[in-house]
């Protein structure tokens, strides 16, 4: 018996030993060093050391399994090791492209850039215990890496997928759920997954997201894929390139790719006979109908005479959960018998006889619910179809301001279970429809009505884009970016409407108001597509300048420098002809960036100076672009070996940014000042600048910027002789760069020799093996951990390392 077994069997209650202590004792019992265990477990010695010293107190399941295998543990010791792992709340995440969570100005906003916790189910999942067990078995015992839940609309695929994800939490390092119903472009599937992972600026390269998934053991839940014709190829690529990835998908039809296992989600079982209410309640469909109906009418179905009617309702509705819930919503007004009579009438008008029976049932149920609405309620129901991913009350009211009391009408639709209200942290609510309901409402829109509704919708979101644009540059930019993220799909739909109407003026205005949001939040493909669609249309010269600036910026962010330079040059020419001084300034600055990225420092300097000449230095509209241009000129001075002049320029840009409370320009300026301080040998000054920039990067979730700052901090630490810390920071910097997949800040041009010196000295001081272990440790850090390490007390970090 081992000491560990004895401690459990001596009949005395002991505090459970920390995982690191248990691991150390098991390792020492084998007579192995940390390096020997690391080699056998496929880990680094630094990783073993971090576990044993408690720096990593909650190892992931796959890490524990690797250690168990390496140590050849018997059942008792294996149980003891697992019991020492503290309970973990895994990163269960859900993101809708149109609904992401709010930020906060204090920097304590939720990590993950708009990620929400998987929402608590307000009602129990009825009759799916066997399905949950079966799908879990497919995931756990058959080795299936792609399980697709298929079935008719309204059958409950999404609810089942959510339940399975919850049950499978401990089987994976994390669960990421992505709602794809609002996405209609196959090329946006991987970027949408990337944003669910917390990656911004990912639309420029799918490889970024693939790389982020490659070394993770994640369960990726992809919800609502049927509208994406090419999504099978996307999923196949992810599975081929990411060995640890498991995908649980929901779709009305299978994806038909190699390795897919389909689980057909059937309707709930209905009462088989005409027995009493106990038999009805024993059937899942009957239980669901009665549970939901009694929530609004406690006396529903309590009479023995009601059993036959309730059973008939379940059969008429084919056991489809959404159809049952829609019927139950009428229970406050109708008895089971009256409900059945109304439903029978609806079924005689099922229509669409070419549809499968269950889809006809769902359509008939929705038609029936629709016919029970008042005229105003029907009109609002149809009008809501123009929103993508839902909307707030004020947006709905503006689109439907001719329908009367919109809030009262919405409440009626909620009572009918046709609309769902989701509370937002600011006290407002967001109103949305389930996808089958949304599709039904869209089918009912006539051409004339659709044009009116979509034009109203596009007008509302054109105004919202205009209102939000200046806030992206100011003190409350995080809040406005998060608000805009929730309506990203509505903004795109509005712009698409103006493009479809050949309205270049409104389309051009939209893309200009949205360009910085798209840049900061990584909607690069979408932004470029919409901007290039806009510049193909007729519009006023000033609008054309701004649409061209947007197209250029999107191309630049995607690394397409030659295209961006060409579009900026066209914008400059049009701006000069139109006497558009602000457009001229932006275009000159853009051409300067393209030159800077191409290595032509003198040409960049010329364009930047002409940007100042184009507008007055006190022009409030130009304050943002001029602040950045000061910093970019500072970069020019640095590249020319003039650090003192660089400091002057960067400080001017920083002063403008601080007045506005603009985090983006602030940390761009701080980075320039850091490079100047390093060039002047002022490493302690650089440390302070970097600390502020890292904290600001944390607030905005800007991993690209964080990567550059971590690398420069590594240079500082190396210059002070803390080579282990420098190596960890270099690893963390590389990991952040990999997650983003692009430098993004193409105008950040640090002295490469400083990084090379820091790396070489760290290798010489630590030795090749230890250096690589520290870099690997840095690569393993999450953004939160990297920030904590970077802004913490270096002496504390050293004491932890050597303690």
XYZ file of N, CA, C and O in Angstrom, residues 634-802:
676
model
N 6.591 59.428 -36.073
C 7.573 59.013 -35.077
C 8.277 57.741 -35.506
O 9.500 57.589 -35.323
N 7.534 56.820 -36.110
C 8.143 55.586 -36.617
C 9.154 55.903 -37.716
O 10.231 55.300 -37.789
N 8.807 56.860 -38.585
C 9.732 57.278 -39.635
C 11.031 57.788 -39.007
O 12.143 57.430 -39.439
N 10.914 58.622 -37.976
C 12.115 59.153 -37.304
C 12.943 58.018 -36.699
O 14.183 58.044 -36.763
N 12.281 57.036 -36.094
C 13.014 55.915 -35.514
C 13.802 55.170 -36.578
O 14.975 54.810 -36.377
N 13.155 54.914 -37.719
C 13.822 54.190 -38.796
C 14.972 54.992 -39.392
O 15.890 54.415 -39.993
N 14.924 56.293 -39.223
C 16.017 57.148 -39.717
C 17.069 57.406 -38.644
O 17.975 58.216 -38.836
N 16.952 56.737 -37.475
C 17.937 56.905 -36.416
C 17.795 58.206 -35.669
O 18.809 58.759 -35.183
N 16.557 58.717 -35.504
C 16.299 59.994 -34.833
C 15.319 59.785 -33.673
O 14.175 60.234 -33.694
N 15.738 59.081 -32.597
C 14.810 58.733 -31.517
C 14.246 59.939 -30.772
O 13.102 59.911 -30.326
N 15.045 61.013 -30.615
C 14.512 62.185 -29.907
C 13.365 62.831 -30.686
O 12.353 63.232 -30.103
N 13.512 62.907 -31.985
C 12.428 63.440 -32.810
C 11.223 62.509 -32.766
O 10.070 62.957 -32.789
N 11.476 61.199 -32.685
C 10.378 60.233 -32.588
C 9.587 60.449 -31.309
O 8.343 60.379 -31.303
N 10.282 60.705 -30.205
C 9.601 60.955 -28.932
C 8.684 62.159 -29.051
O 7.525 62.137 -28.603
N 9.151 63.227 -29.665
C 8.346 64.442 -29.802
C 7.059 64.153 -30.588
O 5.964 64.557 -30.190
N 7.200 63.454 -31.699
C 6.018 63.152 -32.522
C 5.044 62.242 -31.772
O 3.831 62.467 -31.762
N 5.560 61.195 -31.144
C 4.694 60.250 -30.450
C 3.979 60.907 -29.267
O 2.806 60.594 -28.988
N 4.665 61.800 -28.582
C 4.018 62.481 -27.459
C 2.894 63.394 -27.932
O 1.874 63.539 -27.241
N 3.055 63.996 -29.106
C 1.954 64.801 -29.646
C 0.743 63.923 -29.966
O -0.403 64.295 -29.682
N 1.006 62.768 -30.555
C -0.093 61.848 -30.825
C -0.734 61.337 -29.546
O -1.968 61.203 -29.461
N 0.085 61.052 -28.534
C -0.430 60.560 -27.262
C -1.303 61.605 -26.579
O -2.346 61.267 -26.003
N -0.905 62.854 -26.639
C -1.696 63.909 -26.004
C -3.092 63.998 -26.632
O -4.098 64.143 -25.928
N -3.162 63.908 -27.946
C -4.474 63.928 -28.612
C -5.313 62.720 -28.185
O -6.517 62.847 -27.928
N -4.678 61.556 -28.111
C -5.414 60.343 -27.749
C -5.939 60.412 -26.322
O -7.081 60.016 -26.045
N -5.123 60.910 -25.414
C -5.551 60.976 -24.013
C -6.711 61.953 -23.841
O -7.595 61.726 -23.006
N -6.712 63.023 -24.604
C -7.834 63.968 -24.503
C -9.145 63.291 -24.874
O -10.194 63.577 -24.300
N -9.084 62.410 -25.856
C -10.306 61.729 -26.300
C -10.598 60.470 -25.481
O -11.706 59.941 -25.555
N -9.627 59.982 -24.716
C -9.805 58.712 -24.023
C -9.743 57.529 -24.969
O -10.319 56.474 -24.705
N -9.031 57.682 -26.076
C -8.961 56.676 -27.140
C -7.861 55.674 -26.818
O -6.672 55.981 -26.896
N -8.254 54.458 -26.456
C -7.276 53.437 -26.099
C -6.403 53.047 -27.285
O -5.196 52.866 -27.153
N -7.017 52.895 -28.455
C -6.264 52.434 -29.619
C -5.089 53.351 -29.925
O -3.934 52.916 -29.982
N -5.373 54.624 -30.147
C -4.282 55.548 -30.468
C -3.318 55.674 -29.301
O -2.107 55.861 -29.494
N -3.833 55.566 -28.074
C -2.962 55.654 -26.901
C -1.909 54.569 -26.939
O -0.710 54.821 -26.778
N -2.323 53.311 -27.164
C -1.276 52.296 -27.109
C -0.436 52.250 -28.377
O 0.711 51.795 -28.351
N -0.947 52.755 -29.489
C -0.080 52.903 -30.663
C 1.032 53.908 -30.357
O 2.206 53.699 -30.688
N 0.642 55.013 -29.678
C 1.645 56.011 -29.298
C 2.600 55.463 -28.244
O 3.814 55.707 -28.293
N 2.077 54.730 -27.283
C 2.932 54.151 -26.251
C 3.960 53.197 -26.861
O 5.101 53.113 -26.393
N 3.547 52.471 -27.892
C 4.491 51.561 -28.533
C 5.618 52.346 -29.207
O 6.798 51.974 -29.104
N 5.252 53.426 -29.888
C 6.289 54.259 -30.495
C 7.245 54.825 -29.462
O 8.472 54.845 -29.656
N 6.695 55.299 -28.340
C 7.542 55.844 -27.277
C 8.423 54.757 -26.669
O 9.567 55.026 -26.283
N 7.911 53.530 -26.591
C 8.706 52.424 -26.067
C 9.921 52.161 -26.954
O 11.045 51.995 -26.462
N 9.695 52.120 -28.263
C 10.812 51.867 -29.175
C 11.850 52.981 -29.107
O 13.060 52.726 -29.198
N 11.361 54.210 -28.930
C 12.306 55.325 -28.790
C 13.092 55.201 -27.498
O 14.313 55.438 -27.470
N 12.405 54.836 -26.396
C 13.093 54.685 -25.115
C 14.150 53.580 -25.197
O 15.263 53.728 -24.666
N 13.832 52.479 -25.863
C 14.807 51.405 -26.010
C 16.000 51.859 -26.839
O 17.155 51.518 -26.537
N 15.722 52.632 -27.885
C 16.813 53.145 -28.722
C 17.718 54.083 -27.944
O 18.922 54.174 -28.222
N 17.135 54.780 -26.948
C 17.905 55.730 -26.137
C 18.494 55.084 -24.885
O 19.105 55.769 -24.060
N 18.261 53.763 -24.715
C 18.819 53.067 -23.558
C 18.068 53.292 -22.272
O 18.607 53.051 -21.179
N 16.802 53.717 -22.350
C 16.004 54.015 -21.142
C 15.043 52.844 -20.880
O 13.843 52.939 -21.083
N 15.591 51.742 -20.403
C 14.783 50.530 -20.299
C 13.719 50.627 -19.213
O 12.620 50.074 -19.366
N 14.000 51.290 -18.097
C 12.978 51.414 -17.046
C 11.806 52.273 -17.519
O 10.654 52.004 -17.199
N 12.113 53.307 -18.279
C 11.044 54.123 -18.859
C 10.212 53.273 -19.819
O 8.976 53.354 -19.822
N 10.887 52.446 -20.597
C 10.170 51.566 -21.520
C 9.271 50.599 -20.763
O 8.142 50.307 -21.194
N 9.738 50.085 -19.609
C 8.933 49.154 -18.830
C 7.604 49.781 -18.414
O 6.540 49.172 -18.503
N 7.633 51.038 -17.963
C 6.405 51.716 -17.549
C 5.444 51.924 -18.708
O 4.226 51.731 -18.566
N 5.989 52.312 -19.860
C 5.152 52.494 -21.050
C 4.508 51.180 -21.475
O 3.325 51.125 -21.830
N 5.304 50.118 -21.417
C 4.791 48.817 -21.828
C 3.705 48.317 -20.885
O 2.716 47.721 -21.316
N 3.880 48.573 -19.590
C 2.882 48.122 -18.624
C 1.523 48.746 -18.911
O 0.489 48.061 -18.922
N 1.506 50.045 -19.192
C 0.235 50.710 -19.507
C -0.345 50.175 -20.812
O -1.555 49.915 -20.909
N 0.512 49.996 -21.806
C 0.019 49.500 -23.086
C -0.547 48.094 -22.989
O -1.548 47.768 -23.634
N 0.070 47.259 -22.170
C -0.424 45.894 -21.988
C -1.787 45.912 -21.315
O -2.703 45.165 -21.688
N -1.962 46.762 -20.318
C -3.255 46.845 -19.643
C -4.341 47.368 -20.582
O -5.487 46.899 -20.548
N -4.004 48.324 -21.427
C -4.984 48.826 -22.395
C -5.322 47.760 -23.430
O -6.476 47.632 -23.858
N -4.324 47.002 -23.850
C -4.588 45.902 -24.780
C -5.534 44.892 -24.155
O -6.407 44.329 -24.828
N -5.364 44.677 -22.859
C -6.239 43.750 -22.146
C -7.680 44.266 -22.145
O -8.629 43.491 -22.318
N -7.848 45.562 -21.957
C -9.196 46.135 -21.938
C -9.906 45.968 -23.271
O -11.100 45.664 -23.317
N -9.199 46.178 -24.350
C -9.830 46.098 -25.669
C -9.775 44.686 -26.244
O -10.406 44.418 -27.265
N -9.033 43.785 -25.606
C -8.901 42.428 -26.138
C -8.097 42.374 -27.414
O -8.310 41.497 -28.254
N -7.135 43.278 -27.584
C -6.352 43.382 -28.814
C -5.105 42.503 -28.694
O -4.063 42.927 -28.201
N -5.212 41.255 -29.155
C -4.112 40.310 -29.005
C -2.940 40.634 -29.920
O -1.791 40.340 -29.586
N -3.223 41.222 -31.084
C -2.129 41.600 -31.984
C -1.241 42.636 -31.311
O -0.006 42.530 -31.317
N -1.858 43.642 -30.722
C -1.090 44.664 -30.031
C -0.367 44.068 -28.823
O 0.798 44.376 -28.560
N -1.059 43.204 -28.083
C -0.454 42.570 -26.919
C 0.808 41.810 -27.315
O 1.807 41.830 -26.592
N 0.794 41.160 -28.459
C 1.961 40.408 -28.903
C 3.187 41.302 -29.038
O 4.278 40.964 -28.565
N 3.010 42.455 -29.674
C 4.131 43.377 -29.844
C 4.641 43.882 -28.495
O 5.854 44.004 -28.273
N 3.734 44.194 -27.582
C 4.138 44.727 -26.277
C 4.860 43.671 -25.450
O 5.829 43.975 -24.745
N 4.407 42.428 -25.503
C 5.081 41.361 -24.764
C 6.494 41.143 -25.292
O 7.431 40.904 -24.525
N 6.644 41.224 -26.613
C 7.975 41.046 -27.194
C 8.918 42.152 -26.724
O 10.076 41.888 -26.365
N 8.441 43.383 -26.702
C 9.298 44.481 -26.244
C 9.606 44.366 -24.759
O 10.709 44.712 -24.314
N 8.641 43.866 -23.966
C 8.921 43.662 -22.547
C 9.979 42.580 -22.366
O 10.808 42.660 -21.450
N 9.980 41.584 -23.229
C 11.027 40.560 -23.182
C 12.392 41.188 -23.399
O 13.387 40.814 -22.744
N 12.482 42.147 -24.303
C 13.744 42.855 -24.544
C 14.187 43.578 -23.281
O 15.366 43.527 -22.889
N 13.238 44.247 -22.603
C 13.569 44.968 -21.369
C 14.064 44.001 -20.298
O 15.095 44.241 -19.642
N 13.316 42.896 -20.097
C 13.716 41.947 -19.047
C 15.069 41.339 -19.352
O 15.891 41.117 -18.447
N 15.308 41.034 -20.622
C 16.609 40.490 -20.977
C 17.737 41.459 -20.692
O 18.813 41.055 -20.233
N 17.494 42.747 -20.925
C 18.543 43.748 -20.669
C 18.855 43.874 -19.187
O 19.930 44.352 -18.814
N 17.913 43.453 -18.317
C 18.137 43.484 -16.873
C 18.587 42.131 -16.331
O 18.661 41.934 -15.120
N 18.854 41.184 -17.233
C 19.405 39.906 -16.810
C 18.388 38.857 -16.405
O 18.775 37.761 -15.993
N 17.096 39.158 -16.514
C 16.087 38.154 -16.173
C 15.759 37.367 -17.440
O 14.717 37.565 -18.074
N 16.643 36.458 -17.795
C 16.528 35.781 -19.078
C 15.402 34.749 -19.092
O 14.816 34.500 -20.145
N 15.119 34.139 -17.949
C 14.009 33.183 -17.915
C 12.676 33.895 -18.179
O 11.836 33.416 -18.952
N 12.498 35.034 -17.535
C 11.264 35.805 -17.754
C 11.191 36.286 -19.203
O 10.125 36.271 -19.823
N 12.321 36.699 -19.752
C 12.350 37.142 -21.151
C 11.924 36.008 -22.074
O 11.154 36.204 -23.022
N 12.403 34.791 -21.792
C 12.053 33.661 -22.652
C 10.561 33.349 -22.577
O 9.925 33.064 -23.599
N 9.988 33.406 -21.374
C 8.552 33.162 -21.228
C 7.756 34.212 -22.007
O 6.784 33.892 -22.702
N 8.174 35.470 -21.910
C 7.470 36.541 -22.619
C 7.590 36.384 -24.133
O 6.645 36.674 -24.871
N 8.755 35.931 -24.596
C 8.900 35.677 -26.031
C 7.940 34.589 -26.490
O 7.323 34.679 -27.557
N 7.800 33.541 -25.682
C 6.854 32.484 -26.026
C 5.423 32.975 -26.022
O 4.635 32.642 -26.920
N 5.068 33.777 -25.021
C 3.709 34.313 -24.950
C 3.428 35.236 -26.129
O 2.329 35.218 -26.699
N 4.404 36.043 -26.505
C 4.243 36.936 -27.653
C 3.980 36.143 -28.926
O 3.081 36.469 -29.707
N 4.753 35.082 -29.122
C 4.571 34.259 -30.325
C 3.194 33.598 -30.331
O 2.537 33.495 -31.376
N 2.729 33.180 -29.148
C 1.412 32.539 -29.068
C 0.302 33.517 -29.423
O -0.648 33.171 -30.133
N 0.412 34.758 -28.934
C -0.608 35.758 -29.266
C -0.603 36.050 -30.773
O -1.648 36.180 -31.402
N 0.589 36.138 -31.356
C 0.703 36.393 -32.800
C 0.067 35.242 -33.596
O -0.630 35.461 -34.580
N 0.319 34.017 -33.122
C -0.248 32.858 -33.812
C -1.778 32.876 -33.743
O -2.460 32.511 -34.701
N -2.308 33.280 -32.606
C -3.763 33.279 -32.447
C -4.423 34.284 -33.374
O -5.502 34.042 -33.902
N -3.759 35.411 -33.593
C -4.328 36.424 -34.479
C -4.066 36.069 -35.933
O -4.896 36.307 -36.808
N -2.903 35.494 -36.204
C -2.588 35.045 -37.557
C -2.030 36.110 -38.451
O -1.760 35.875 -39.618
N -1.867 37.299 -37.927
C -1.355 38.404 -38.739
C -0.766 39.435 -37.804
O -1.193 39.583 -36.656
N 0.230 40.149 -38.284
C 0.796 41.219 -37.470
C -0.217 42.331 -37.235
O -0.200 43.007 -36.217
N -1.134 42.532 -38.181
C -2.181 43.564 -38.147
C -1.565 44.953 -38.145
O -1.855 45.776 -39.011
N -0.721 45.226 -37.142
C -0.084 46.540 -37.048
C 1.161 46.548 -37.938
O 2.299 46.473 -37.467
N 0.923 46.640 -39.238
C 2.007 46.607 -40.194
C 2.947 47.797 -40.072
O 4.049 47.784 -40.614
N 2.514 48.812 -39.350
C 3.347 50.003 -39.170
C 4.150 49.943 -37.865
O 4.856 50.887 -37.529
N 4.014 48.856 -37.074
C 4.904 48.637 -35.938
C 6.190 48.034 -36.491
O 6.197 46.889 -36.956
N 7.263 48.764 -36.417
C 8.519 48.300 -36.996
C 9.631 48.366 -35.950
O 10.523 49.209 -36.008
N 9.603 47.456 -34.954
C 10.637 47.471 -33.913
C 11.992 47.070 -34.464
O 12.087 46.411 -35.502
N 13.040 47.453 -33.747
C 14.405 47.097 -34.145
C 14.588 45.588 -33.969
O 14.581 45.079 -32.843
N 14.742 44.827 -35.043
C 14.818 43.361 -34.912
C 16.067 42.895 -34.166
O 16.083 41.791 -33.616
N 17.114 43.729 -34.137
C 18.333 43.292 -33.447
C 18.113 43.207 -31.935
O 18.755 42.388 -31.266
N 17.218 44.040 -31.391
C 16.983 44.002 -29.947
C 16.364 42.673 -29.540
O 16.744 42.072 -28.530
N 15.389 42.204 -30.313
C 14.784 40.904 -30.010
C 15.813 39.790 -30.171
O 15.864 38.857 -29.352
N 16.612 39.885 -31.221
C 17.615 38.844 -31.465
C 18.608 38.754 -30.319
O 19.002 37.657 -29.897
N 19.016 39.922 -29.790
C 19.951 39.935 -28.655
C 19.305 39.306 -27.430
O 19.923 38.487 -26.726
N 18.033 39.678 -27.152
C 17.339 39.112 -25.989
C 17.230 37.600 -26.095
O 17.440 36.867 -25.117
N 16.951 37.107 -27.285
C 16.804 35.668 -27.476
C 18.152 34.966 -27.338
O 18.252 33.928 -26.677
N 19.173 35.517 -27.963
C 20.490 34.880 -27.915
C 21.033 34.839 -26.480
O 21.527 33.800 -26.020
N 20.911 35.952 -25.758
C 21.428 36.000 -24.392
C 20.656 35.059 -23.472
O 21.235 34.452 -22.556
N 19.352 34.928 -23.702
C 18.563 34.004 -22.885
C 18.993 32.566 -23.141
O 19.121 31.758 -22.199
N 19.243 32.214 -24.391
C 19.701 30.858 -24.714
C 21.048 30.575 -24.076
O 21.290 29.496 -23.535
N 21.972 31.561 -24.156
C 23.311 31.369 -23.596
C 23.258 31.240 -22.081
O 23.986 30.450 -21.477
N 22.376 32.021 -21.441
C 22.293 32.009 -19.984
C 21.604 30.767 -19.456
O 22.057 30.165 -18.476
N 20.522 30.360 -20.088
C 19.712 29.252 -19.582
C 20.151 27.903 -20.118
O 19.913 26.871 -19.474
N 20.750 27.902 -21.279
C 20.991 26.658 -21.973
C 19.835 26.356 -22.908
O 18.696 26.788 -22.667
N 20.109 25.611 -23.954
C 19.109 25.408 -25.002
C 17.856 24.721 -24.477
O 16.722 25.098 -24.808
N 18.018 23.690 -23.614
C 16.863 22.930 -23.133
C 15.989 23.791 -22.233
O 14.759 23.843 -22.389
N 16.599 24.464 -21.270
C 15.826 25.299 -20.348
C 15.187 26.476 -21.077
O 14.049 26.870 -20.773
N 15.906 27.050 -22.028
C 15.336 28.153 -22.802
C 14.077 27.703 -23.531
O 13.031 28.365 -23.498
N 14.158 26.551 -24.177
C 13.001 26.045 -24.920
C 11.841 25.730 -23.973
O 10.671 25.944 -24.318
N 12.157 25.243 -22.772
C 11.100 24.961 -21.792
C 10.381 26.239 -21.383
O 9.151 26.261 -21.246
N 11.151 27.319 -21.172
C 10.529 28.590 -20.779
C 9.679 29.159 -21.918
O 8.573 29.665 -21.693
N 10.180 29.063 -23.143
C 9.412 29.547 -24.290
C 8.120 28.739 -24.431
O 7.034 29.293 -24.673
N 8.236 27.424 -24.246
C 7.049 26.569 -24.329
C 6.043 26.931 -23.256
O 4.824 26.962 -23.501
N 6.537 27.215 -22.073
C 5.641 27.658 -20.995
C 4.932 28.951 -21.390
O 3.721 29.101 -21.191
N 5.667 29.875 -21.970
C 5.055 31.128 -22.410
C 3.988 30.907 -23.458
O 2.933 31.553 -23.443
N 4.247 29.974 -24.360
C 3.259 29.664 -25.403
C 1.982 29.073 -24.812
O 0.911 29.185 -25.407
N 2.094 28.441 -23.662
C 0.927 27.793 -23.058
C 0.038 28.773 -22.303
O -1.074 28.417 -21.910
N 0.503 29.996 -22.096
C -0.257 30.956 -21.293
C -1.478 31.464 -22.041
O -1.428 31.728 -23.240
N -2.566 31.617 -21.326
C -3.738 32.288 -21.881
C -3.451 33.787 -21.920
O -2.515 34.265 -21.260
N -4.237 34.564 -22.675
C -4.034 36.020 -22.648
C -4.094 36.592 -21.238
O -3.294 37.464 -20.882
N -5.028 36.101 -20.410
C -5.136 36.599 -19.043
C -3.865 36.318 -18.261
O -3.352 37.175 -17.534
N -3.335 35.094 -18.412
C -2.124 34.723 -17.697
C -0.925 35.517 -18.197
O -0.055 35.920 -17.402
N -0.870 35.748 -19.498
C 0.241 36.523 -20.047
C 0.212 37.954 -19.532
O 1.256 38.519 -19.169
N -0.967 38.557 -19.487
C -1.091 39.921 -18.963
C -0.702 39.960 -17.492
O 0.030 40.842 -17.044
N -1.186 38.973 -16.724
C -0.858 38.930 -15.297
C 0.642 38.810 -15.079
O 1.220 39.483 -14.228
N 1.279 37.965 -15.860
C 2.733 37.823 -15.766
C 3.434 39.119 -16.133
O 4.368 39.560 -15.459
N 2.966 39.766 -17.192
C 3.654 40.945 -17.717
C 3.569 42.136 -16.780
O 4.543 42.868 -16.615
N 2.397 42.363 -16.178
C 2.231 43.569 -15.358
C 2.497 43.302 -13.888
O 2.467 44.221 -13.070
N 2.764 42.016 -13.523
C 3.065 41.696 -12.138
C 4.472 42.097 -11.771
O 5.270 42.555 -12.596
N 4.807 41.907 -10.505
C 6.137 42.244 -9.995
C 7.140 41.212 -10.507
O 7.027 40.030 -10.180
N 8.123 41.632 -11.309
C 9.094 40.669 -11.828
C 9.800 39.900 -10.718
O 10.092 38.732 -10.844
N 10.050 40.575 -9.567
C 10.726 39.885 -8.470
C 9.849 38.777 -7.910
O 10.330 37.721 -7.538
N 8.529 39.033 -7.872
C 7.595 38.009 -7.411
C 7.617 36.823 -8.361
O 7.595 35.663 -7.942
N 7.658 37.109 -9.648
C 7.693 36.035 -10.636
C 8.967 35.208 -10.472
O 8.955 33.988 -10.563
N 10.095 35.905 -10.183
C 11.354 35.184 -10.006
C 11.307 34.302 -8.758
O 11.764 33.172 -8.742
N 10.678 34.847 -7.689
C 10.623 34.073 -6.457
C 9.749 32.845 -6.635
O 10.029 31.783 -6.072
N 8.678 32.967 -7.426
C 7.836 31.809 -7.697
C 8.603 30.767 -8.504
O 8.481 29.571 -8.264
N 9.411 31.251 -9.418
C 10.120 30.320 -10.276
C 11.151 29.523 -9.491
O 11.437 28.377 -9.785
N 11.739 30.158 -8.482
C 12.829 29.507 -7.761
C 12.393 28.972 -6.409
O 13.168 28.372 -5.696
